[in-house]
Coordinates of C-alpha atoms and ligand atoms in Angstrom, one line a residue:
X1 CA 110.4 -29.1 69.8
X2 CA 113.0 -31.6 70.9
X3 CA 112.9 -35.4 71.0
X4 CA 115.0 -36.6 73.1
X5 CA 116.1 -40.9 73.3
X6 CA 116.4 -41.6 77.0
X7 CA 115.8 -45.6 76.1
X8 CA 118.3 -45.3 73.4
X9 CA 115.6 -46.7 70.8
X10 CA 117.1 -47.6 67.5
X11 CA 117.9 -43.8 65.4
X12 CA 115.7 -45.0 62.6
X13 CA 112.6 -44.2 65.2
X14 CA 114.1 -40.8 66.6
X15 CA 114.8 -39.6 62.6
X16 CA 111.0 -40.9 62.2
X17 CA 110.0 -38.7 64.9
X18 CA 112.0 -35.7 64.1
X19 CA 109.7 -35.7 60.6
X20 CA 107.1 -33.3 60.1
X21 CA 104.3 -35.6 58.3
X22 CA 101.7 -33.2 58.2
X23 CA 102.0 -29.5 56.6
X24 CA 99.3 -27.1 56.6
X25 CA 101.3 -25.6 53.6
X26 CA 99.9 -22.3 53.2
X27 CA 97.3 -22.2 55.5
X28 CA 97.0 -20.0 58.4
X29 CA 95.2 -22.6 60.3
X30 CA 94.5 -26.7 60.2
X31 CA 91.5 -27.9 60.9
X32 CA 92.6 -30.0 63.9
X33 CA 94.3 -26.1 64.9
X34 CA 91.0 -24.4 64.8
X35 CA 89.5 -27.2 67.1
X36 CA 92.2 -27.3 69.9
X37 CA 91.4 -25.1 72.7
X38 CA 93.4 -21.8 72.1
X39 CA 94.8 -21.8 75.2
X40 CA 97.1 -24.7 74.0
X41 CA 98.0 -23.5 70.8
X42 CA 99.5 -20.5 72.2
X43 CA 101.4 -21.9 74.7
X44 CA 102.5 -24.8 72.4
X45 CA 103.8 -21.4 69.7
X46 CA 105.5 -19.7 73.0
X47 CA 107.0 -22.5 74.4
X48 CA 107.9 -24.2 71.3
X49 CA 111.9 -24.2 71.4
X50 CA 111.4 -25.8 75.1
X51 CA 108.8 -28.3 74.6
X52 CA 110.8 -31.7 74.9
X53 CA 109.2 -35.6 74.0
X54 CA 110.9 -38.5 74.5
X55 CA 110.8 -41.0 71.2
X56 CA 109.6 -43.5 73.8
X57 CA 106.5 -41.3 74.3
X58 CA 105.9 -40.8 70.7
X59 CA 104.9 -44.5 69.9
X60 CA 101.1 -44.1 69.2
X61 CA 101.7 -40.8 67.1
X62 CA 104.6 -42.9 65.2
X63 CA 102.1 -45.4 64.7
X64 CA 99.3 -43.0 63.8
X65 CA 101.8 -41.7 60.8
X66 CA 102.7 -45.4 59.8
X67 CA 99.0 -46.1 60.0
X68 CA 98.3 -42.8 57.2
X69 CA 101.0 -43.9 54.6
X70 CA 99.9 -47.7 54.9
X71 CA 96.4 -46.4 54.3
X72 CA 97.5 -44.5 51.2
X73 CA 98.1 -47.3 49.6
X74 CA 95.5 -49.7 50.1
X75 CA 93.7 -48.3 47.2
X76 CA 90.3 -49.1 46.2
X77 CA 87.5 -48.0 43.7
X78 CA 85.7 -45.3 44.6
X79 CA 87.9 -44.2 47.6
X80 CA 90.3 -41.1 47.8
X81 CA 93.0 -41.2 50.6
X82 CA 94.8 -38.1 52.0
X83 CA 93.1 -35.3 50.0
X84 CA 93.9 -31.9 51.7
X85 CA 91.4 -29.1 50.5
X86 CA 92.1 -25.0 51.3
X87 CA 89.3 -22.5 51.7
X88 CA 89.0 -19.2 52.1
X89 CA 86.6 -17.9 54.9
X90 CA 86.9 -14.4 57.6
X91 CA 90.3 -13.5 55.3
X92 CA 92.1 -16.7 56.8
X93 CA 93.1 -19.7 54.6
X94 CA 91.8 -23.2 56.6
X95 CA 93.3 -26.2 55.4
X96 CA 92.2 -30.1 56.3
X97 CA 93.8 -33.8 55.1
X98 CA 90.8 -36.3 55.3
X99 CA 92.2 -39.4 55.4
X100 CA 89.4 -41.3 53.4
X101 CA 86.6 -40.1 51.2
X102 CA 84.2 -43.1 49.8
X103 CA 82.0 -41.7 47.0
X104 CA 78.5 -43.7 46.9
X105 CA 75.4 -43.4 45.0
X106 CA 73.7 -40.6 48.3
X107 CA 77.2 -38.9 48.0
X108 CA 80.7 -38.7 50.2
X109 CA 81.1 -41.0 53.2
X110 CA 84.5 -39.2 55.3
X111 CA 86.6 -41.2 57.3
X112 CA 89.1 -40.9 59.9
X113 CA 91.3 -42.9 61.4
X114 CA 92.1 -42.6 65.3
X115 CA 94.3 -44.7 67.7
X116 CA 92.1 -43.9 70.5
X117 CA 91.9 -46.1 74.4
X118 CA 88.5 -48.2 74.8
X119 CA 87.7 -45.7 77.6
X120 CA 88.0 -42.4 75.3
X121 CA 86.1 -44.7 72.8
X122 CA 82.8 -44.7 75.4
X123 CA 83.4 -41.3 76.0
X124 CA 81.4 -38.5 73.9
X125 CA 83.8 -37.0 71.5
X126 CA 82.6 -33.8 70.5
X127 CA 86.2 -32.8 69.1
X128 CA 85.9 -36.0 66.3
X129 CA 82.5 -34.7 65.5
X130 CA 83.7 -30.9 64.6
X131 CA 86.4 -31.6 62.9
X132 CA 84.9 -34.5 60.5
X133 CA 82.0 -31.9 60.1
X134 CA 84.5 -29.3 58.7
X135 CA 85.7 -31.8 56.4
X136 CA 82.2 -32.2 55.4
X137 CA 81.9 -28.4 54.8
X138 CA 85.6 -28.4 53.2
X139 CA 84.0 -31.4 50.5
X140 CA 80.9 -29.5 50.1
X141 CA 81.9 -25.7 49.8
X142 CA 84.8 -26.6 47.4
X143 CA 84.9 -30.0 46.0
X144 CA 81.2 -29.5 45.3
X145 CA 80.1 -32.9 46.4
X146 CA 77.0 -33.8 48.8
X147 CA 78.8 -35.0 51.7
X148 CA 75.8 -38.3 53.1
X149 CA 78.3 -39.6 56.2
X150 CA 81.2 -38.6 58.4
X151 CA 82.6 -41.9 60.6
X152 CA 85.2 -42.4 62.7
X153 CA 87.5 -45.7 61.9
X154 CA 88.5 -46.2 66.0
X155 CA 91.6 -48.6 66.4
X156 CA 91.2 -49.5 70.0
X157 CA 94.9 -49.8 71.1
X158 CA 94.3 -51.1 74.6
X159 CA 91.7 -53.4 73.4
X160 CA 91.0 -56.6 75.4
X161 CA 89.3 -59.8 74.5
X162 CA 88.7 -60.7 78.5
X163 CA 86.9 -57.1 79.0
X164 CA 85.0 -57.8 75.7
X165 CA 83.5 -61.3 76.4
X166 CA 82.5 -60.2 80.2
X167 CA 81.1 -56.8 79.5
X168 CA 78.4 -56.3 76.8
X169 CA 79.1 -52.3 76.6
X170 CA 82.8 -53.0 76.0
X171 CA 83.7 -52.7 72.3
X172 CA 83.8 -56.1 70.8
X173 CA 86.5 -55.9 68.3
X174 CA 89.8 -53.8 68.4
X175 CA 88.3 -51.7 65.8
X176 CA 85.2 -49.8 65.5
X177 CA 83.6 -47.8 62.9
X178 CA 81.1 -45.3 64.5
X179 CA 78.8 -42.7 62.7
X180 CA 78.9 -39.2 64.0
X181 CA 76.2 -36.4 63.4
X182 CA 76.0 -34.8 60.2
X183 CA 75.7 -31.2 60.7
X184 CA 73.9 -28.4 58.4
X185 CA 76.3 -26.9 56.7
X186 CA 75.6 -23.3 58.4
X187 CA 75.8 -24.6 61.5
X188 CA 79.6 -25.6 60.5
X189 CA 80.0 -22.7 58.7
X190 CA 78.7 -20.6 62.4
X191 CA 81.2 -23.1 64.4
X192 CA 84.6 -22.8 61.2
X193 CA 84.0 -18.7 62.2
X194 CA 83.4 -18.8 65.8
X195 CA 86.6 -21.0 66.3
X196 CA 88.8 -18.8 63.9
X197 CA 88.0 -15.6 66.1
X198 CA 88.6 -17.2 69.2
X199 CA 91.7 -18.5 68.1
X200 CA 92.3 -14.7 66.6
X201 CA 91.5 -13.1 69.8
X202 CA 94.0 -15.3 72.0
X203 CA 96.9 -14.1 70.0
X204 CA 95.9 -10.5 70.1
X205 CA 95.7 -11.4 74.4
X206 CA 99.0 -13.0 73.6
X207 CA 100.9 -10.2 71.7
X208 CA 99.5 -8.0 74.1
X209 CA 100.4 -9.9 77.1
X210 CA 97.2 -10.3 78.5
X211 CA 95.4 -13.3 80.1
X212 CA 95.1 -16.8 77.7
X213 CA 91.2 -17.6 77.1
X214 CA 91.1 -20.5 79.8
X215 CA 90.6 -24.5 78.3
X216 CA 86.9 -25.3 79.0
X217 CA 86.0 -28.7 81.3
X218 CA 85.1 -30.5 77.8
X219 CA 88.6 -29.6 76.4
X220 CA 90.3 -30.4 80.0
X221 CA 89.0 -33.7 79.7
X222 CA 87.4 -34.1 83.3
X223 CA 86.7 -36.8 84.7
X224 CA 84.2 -37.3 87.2
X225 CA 84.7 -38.5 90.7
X226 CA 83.5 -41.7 91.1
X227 CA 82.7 -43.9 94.3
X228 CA 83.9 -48.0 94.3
X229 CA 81.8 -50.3 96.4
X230 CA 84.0 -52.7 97.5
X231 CA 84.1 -55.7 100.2
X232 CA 86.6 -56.5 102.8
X233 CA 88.1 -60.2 101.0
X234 CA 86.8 -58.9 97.4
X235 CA 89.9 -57.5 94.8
X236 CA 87.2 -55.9 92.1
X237 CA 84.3 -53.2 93.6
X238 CA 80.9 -54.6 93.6
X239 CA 80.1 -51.6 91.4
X240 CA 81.4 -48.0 90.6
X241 CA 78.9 -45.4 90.5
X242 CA 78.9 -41.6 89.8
X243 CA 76.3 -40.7 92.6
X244 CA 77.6 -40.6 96.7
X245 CA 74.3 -41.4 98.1
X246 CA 73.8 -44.7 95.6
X247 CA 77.2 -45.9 96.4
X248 CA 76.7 -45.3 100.5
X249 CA 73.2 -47.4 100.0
X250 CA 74.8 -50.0 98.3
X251 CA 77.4 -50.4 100.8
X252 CA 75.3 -50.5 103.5
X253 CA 72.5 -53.2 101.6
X254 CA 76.1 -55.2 100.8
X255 CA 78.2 -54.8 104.0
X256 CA 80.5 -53.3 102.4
X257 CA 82.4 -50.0 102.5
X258 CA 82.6 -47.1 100.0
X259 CA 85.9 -45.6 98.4
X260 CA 86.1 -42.1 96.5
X261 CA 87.7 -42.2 93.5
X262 CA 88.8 -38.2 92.9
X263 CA 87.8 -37.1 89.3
X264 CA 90.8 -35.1 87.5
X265 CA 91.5 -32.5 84.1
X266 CA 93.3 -36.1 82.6
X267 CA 94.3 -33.9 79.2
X268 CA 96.0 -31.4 82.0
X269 CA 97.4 -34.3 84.6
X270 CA 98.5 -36.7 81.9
X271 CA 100.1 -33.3 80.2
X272 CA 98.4 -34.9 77.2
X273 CA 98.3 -30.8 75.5
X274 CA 101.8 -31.0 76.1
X275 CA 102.2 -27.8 77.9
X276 CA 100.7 -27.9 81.2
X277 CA 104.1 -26.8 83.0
X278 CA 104.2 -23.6 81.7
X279 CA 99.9 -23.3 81.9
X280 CA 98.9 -20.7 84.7
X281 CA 95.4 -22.3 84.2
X282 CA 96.3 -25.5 85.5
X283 CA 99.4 -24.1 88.0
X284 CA 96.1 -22.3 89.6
X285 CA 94.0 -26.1 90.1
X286 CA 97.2 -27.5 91.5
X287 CA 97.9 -24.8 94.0
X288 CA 93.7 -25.3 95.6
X289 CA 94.1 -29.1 95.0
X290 CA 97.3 -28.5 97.3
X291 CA 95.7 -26.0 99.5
Ligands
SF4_1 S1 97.2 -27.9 81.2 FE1 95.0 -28.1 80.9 S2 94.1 -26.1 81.1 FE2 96.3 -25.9 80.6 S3 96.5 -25.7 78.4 FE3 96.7 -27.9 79.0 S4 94.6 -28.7 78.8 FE4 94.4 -26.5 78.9

């Protein structure tokens, strides 16, 4: 990959960026690998000489590094920071680096920390869930311990204190520590295997040539159209609702008039995978959007 400086930030940022802070050493696949839709992980390995990012782009993945050594050394009893475990499972080596483990008297609490925006934050995250439940299974299988919670430390990086004194379902401080599901172990165990032979199966298509698995709408990040009441005179819609019909009625009990707000792939239109020029996926949605 290259970084590029088109706003001549200071070098000390662009050598920052140019560092590789996280090594699987000798593991076929990371954790956060196995997750990520296959799709993207080939194309990132195909296209990797090309794939370009500006420094200027980089700032919340700078910050996410700066955020893992500062963590390492606020040290206190009881808590391990940046332990990466390997295991063996379907002849592959899987490696993960949990950022926090808290040992308490009903066993391991895992932590993660995540910049994340305070919309993705209201947003189901199935991905943070898998992957701090492979943790859990990486604790359990070979450190042993009894793993009792798996949380997410949120830092909300657009957080704001207006939005958070008008609306109640807003988060109310810039971070958040939420609890996700704790999974049976086999269950992880069935989803560490399924993931490995998809992932297995997309580079077979991709030696061979053949078609890439296609991302799924949950790893596209859709999001749905929505309709804004609003009022002729009136800068903020009376309300934003999912459902046509509702909004139409609304408009009509208001006087006011109803606007269409087109839902979009955001991970594929904001290029968030980072290789949606070269995807034949997404080339595909914008050919019928343009048709
Ligand atoms: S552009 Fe969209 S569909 Fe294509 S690899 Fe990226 S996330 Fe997947």
């Amino acid at each position: 990959m290259k970084i590029t400086n088109k706003h001549n930030v200071p070098e000390t940022l662009v050598a920052l960026a140019n560092k590789q802070y996280y090594s699987k050493g000798k593991a076929d696949f990371s954790v956060t690998e196995i997750i990520s839709p296959p799709q993207v992980q080939r194309l990132r390995r195909r296209h990797h000489e090309e794939i370009e990012q500006d420094v200027a782009d980089m700032l919340w993945q700078l910050l996410g590094s700066a955020l893992h050594v500062v963590a390492e050394r606020g040290e206190a009893d009881g808590h391990t920071t940046e332990e990466r475990i390997f295991a063996e499972i379907d002849g592959v080596t899987l490696s993960g680096a949990i950022d926090l483990q808290h040992e308490t008297d009903d066993g391991v609490v895992i932590t993660d920390y995540k910049f994340t925006s305070a919309w993705a934050l209201r947003k189901d995250k199935f991905e943070w869930e898998a992957q701090q439940n492979i943790y859990a299974w990486l604790v359990s299988t070979v450190n042993k311990k009894k793993v009792s919670a798996v949380r997410i430390c949120a830092l909300i990086r657009d957080w704001s204190r207006r939005e958070a004194s008008v609306k109640p379902d807003y988060p109310q401080a810039p971070i958040q520590v939420i609890e996700l599901r704790l999974w049976p172990l086999e269950k992880t165990e069935a989803y560490i295997r399924e993931r490995i032979e998809l992932h297995r199966n997309a580079k077979v298509a991709d030696d061979w040539g053949d078609a890439l698995p296609e991302c799924t709408e949950d790893e596209r990040w859709i999001r749905n159209t929505m309709y804004a009441v609003k009022k002729e005179g009136r800068k903020t819609a009376i309300r934003v609702v999912e459902d046509e019909q509702e909004a139409k009625a609304l408009a009509e009990e208001k006087g006011g008039y109803v606007e269409e707000r087109k839902g979009e792939p955001v991970r594929c239109t904001g290029n968030f995978c980072g290789v949606a020029q070269w995807c034949q996926q997404y080339q595909k949605t914008l050919g019928e959007v343009n048709e």
